[in-house]
GROMACS .gro file of C-alpha atoms in nm:
model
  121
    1UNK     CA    1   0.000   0.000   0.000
    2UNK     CA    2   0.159   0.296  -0.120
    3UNK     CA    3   0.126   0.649   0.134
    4UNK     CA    4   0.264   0.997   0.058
    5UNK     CA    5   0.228   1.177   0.374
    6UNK     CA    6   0.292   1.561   0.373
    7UNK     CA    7   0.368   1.777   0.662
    8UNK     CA    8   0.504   2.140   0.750
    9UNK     CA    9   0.225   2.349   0.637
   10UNK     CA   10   0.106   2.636   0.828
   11UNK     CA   11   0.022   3.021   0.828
   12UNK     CA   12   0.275   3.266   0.779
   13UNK     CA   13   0.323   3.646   0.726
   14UNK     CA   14   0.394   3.711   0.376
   15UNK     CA   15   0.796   3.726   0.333
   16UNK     CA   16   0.779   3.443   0.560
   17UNK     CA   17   0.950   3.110   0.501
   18UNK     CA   18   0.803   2.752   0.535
   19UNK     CA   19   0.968   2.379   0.500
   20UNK     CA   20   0.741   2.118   0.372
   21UNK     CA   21   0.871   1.707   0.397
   22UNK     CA   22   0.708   1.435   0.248
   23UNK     CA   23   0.760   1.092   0.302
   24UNK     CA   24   0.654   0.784   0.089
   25UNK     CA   25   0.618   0.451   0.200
   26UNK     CA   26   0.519   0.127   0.012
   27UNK     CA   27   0.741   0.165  -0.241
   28UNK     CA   28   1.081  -0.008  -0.262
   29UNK     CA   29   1.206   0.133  -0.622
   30UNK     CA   30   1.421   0.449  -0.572
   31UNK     CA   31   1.358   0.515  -0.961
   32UNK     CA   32   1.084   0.801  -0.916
   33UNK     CA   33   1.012   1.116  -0.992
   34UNK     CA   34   0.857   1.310  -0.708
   35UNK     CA   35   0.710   1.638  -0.689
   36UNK     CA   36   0.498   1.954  -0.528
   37UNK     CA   37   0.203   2.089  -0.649
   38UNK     CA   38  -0.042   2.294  -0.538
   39UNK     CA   39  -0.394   2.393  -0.581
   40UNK     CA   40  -0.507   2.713  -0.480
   41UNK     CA   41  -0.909   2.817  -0.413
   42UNK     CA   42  -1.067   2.838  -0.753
   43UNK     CA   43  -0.785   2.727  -0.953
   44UNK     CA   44  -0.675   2.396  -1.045
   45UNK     CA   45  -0.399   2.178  -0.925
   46UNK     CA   46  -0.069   2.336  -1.048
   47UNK     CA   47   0.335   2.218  -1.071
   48UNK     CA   48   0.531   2.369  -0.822
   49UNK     CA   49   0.835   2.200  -0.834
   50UNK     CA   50   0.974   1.814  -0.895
   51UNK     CA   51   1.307   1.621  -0.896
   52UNK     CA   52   1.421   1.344  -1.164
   53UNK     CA   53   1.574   1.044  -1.141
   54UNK     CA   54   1.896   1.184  -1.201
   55UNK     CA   55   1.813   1.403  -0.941
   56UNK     CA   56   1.731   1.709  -1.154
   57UNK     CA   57   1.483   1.969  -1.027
   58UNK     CA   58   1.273   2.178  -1.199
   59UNK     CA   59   1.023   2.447  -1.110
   60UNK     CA   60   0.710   2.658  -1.219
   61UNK     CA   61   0.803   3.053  -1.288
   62UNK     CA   62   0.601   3.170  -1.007
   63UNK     CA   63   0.794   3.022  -0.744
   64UNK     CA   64   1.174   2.979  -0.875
   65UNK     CA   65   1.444   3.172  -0.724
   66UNK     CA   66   1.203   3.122  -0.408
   67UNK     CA   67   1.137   2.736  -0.368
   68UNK     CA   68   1.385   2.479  -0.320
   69UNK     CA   69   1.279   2.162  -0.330
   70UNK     CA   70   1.521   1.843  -0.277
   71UNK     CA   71   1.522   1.444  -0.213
   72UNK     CA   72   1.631   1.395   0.208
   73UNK     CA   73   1.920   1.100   0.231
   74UNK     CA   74   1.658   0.834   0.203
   75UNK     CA   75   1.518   0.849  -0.141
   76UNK     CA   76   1.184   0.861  -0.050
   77UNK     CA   77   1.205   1.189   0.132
   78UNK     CA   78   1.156   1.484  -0.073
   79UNK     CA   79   1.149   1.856   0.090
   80UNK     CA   80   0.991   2.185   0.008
   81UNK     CA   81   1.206   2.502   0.107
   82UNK     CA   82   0.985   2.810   0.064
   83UNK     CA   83   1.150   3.119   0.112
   84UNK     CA   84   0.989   3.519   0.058
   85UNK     CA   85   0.629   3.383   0.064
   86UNK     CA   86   0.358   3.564  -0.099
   87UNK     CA   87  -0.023   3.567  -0.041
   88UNK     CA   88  -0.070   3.436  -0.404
   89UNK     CA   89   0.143   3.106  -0.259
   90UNK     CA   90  -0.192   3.053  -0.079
   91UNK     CA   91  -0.258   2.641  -0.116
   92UNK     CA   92  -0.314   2.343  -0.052
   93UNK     CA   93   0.049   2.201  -0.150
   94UNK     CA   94   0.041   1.839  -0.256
   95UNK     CA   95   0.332   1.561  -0.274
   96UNK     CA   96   0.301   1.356  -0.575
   97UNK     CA   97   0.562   1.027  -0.744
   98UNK     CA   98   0.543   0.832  -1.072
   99UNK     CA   99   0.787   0.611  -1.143
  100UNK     CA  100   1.024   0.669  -1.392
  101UNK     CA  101   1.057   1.018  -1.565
  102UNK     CA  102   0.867   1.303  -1.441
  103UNK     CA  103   0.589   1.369  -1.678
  104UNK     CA  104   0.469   1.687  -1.835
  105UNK     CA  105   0.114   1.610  -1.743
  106UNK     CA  106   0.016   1.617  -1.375
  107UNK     CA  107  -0.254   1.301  -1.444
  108UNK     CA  108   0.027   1.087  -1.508
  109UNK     CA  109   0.146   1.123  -1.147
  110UNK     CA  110   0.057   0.784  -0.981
  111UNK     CA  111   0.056   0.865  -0.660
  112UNK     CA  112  -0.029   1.188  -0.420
  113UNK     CA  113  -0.066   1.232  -0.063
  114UNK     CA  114  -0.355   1.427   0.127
  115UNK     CA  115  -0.223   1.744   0.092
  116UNK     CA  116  -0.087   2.028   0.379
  117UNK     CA  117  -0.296   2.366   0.385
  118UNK     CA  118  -0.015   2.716   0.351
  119UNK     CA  119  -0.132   3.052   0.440
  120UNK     CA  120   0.009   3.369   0.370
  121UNK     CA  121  -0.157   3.673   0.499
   0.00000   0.00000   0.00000
């Protein structure tokens, strides 16, 4: 039984900084790409920011420069530095993994977690 668990969400003055983890269990093949997305109130679920394979990490134009995201030691970690927040960060921020490469689409993620709410006021 696969399980993405997010945590670190919270409310935070804008210019703030938060640190989301997720962790995935039920999985035993380090070869996935893993990711953050969000979905904000009326919009629809959006990239944020993923990692390869080979470890590469990408990320959406609203949020680079801002956002670091990176796999923890274990492979099956994956981390969410957000730095100079903005009310417009506002989400729910998801963890999601396929395996393999990291698609363009987010339906082709496999697997996603329940989600951590972020506020910036």
């Amino acid at each position: 039984h696969v399980q993405l668990v997010e945590s670190g969400g919270g409310s935070v003055q804008m210019g703030g900084s938060l640190r989301l983890s997720c962790v995935v269990s039920g999985i035993a093949d380090s070869r996935y790409c893993m990711g953050w997305f969000r979905r904000a109130p009326g919009k629809e679920r959006e990239k944020v920011a993923n990692v390869d394979i080979e470890g590469r990490s990408r990320y959406s134009d609203s949020v680079k420069g801002r956002f670091t995201v990176s796999r923890g030691s274990a492979w099956n970690t994956l981390s969410l530095e957000m730095t100079s927040l903005k009310p417009e960060d506002t989400a729910t921020y998801y963890c999601g993994a396929v395996q393999a490469y990291c698609p363009y689409k987010l339906r082709d993620y496999t697997y996603w977690g329940q989600g951590t709410q972020v506020t910036v006021s």
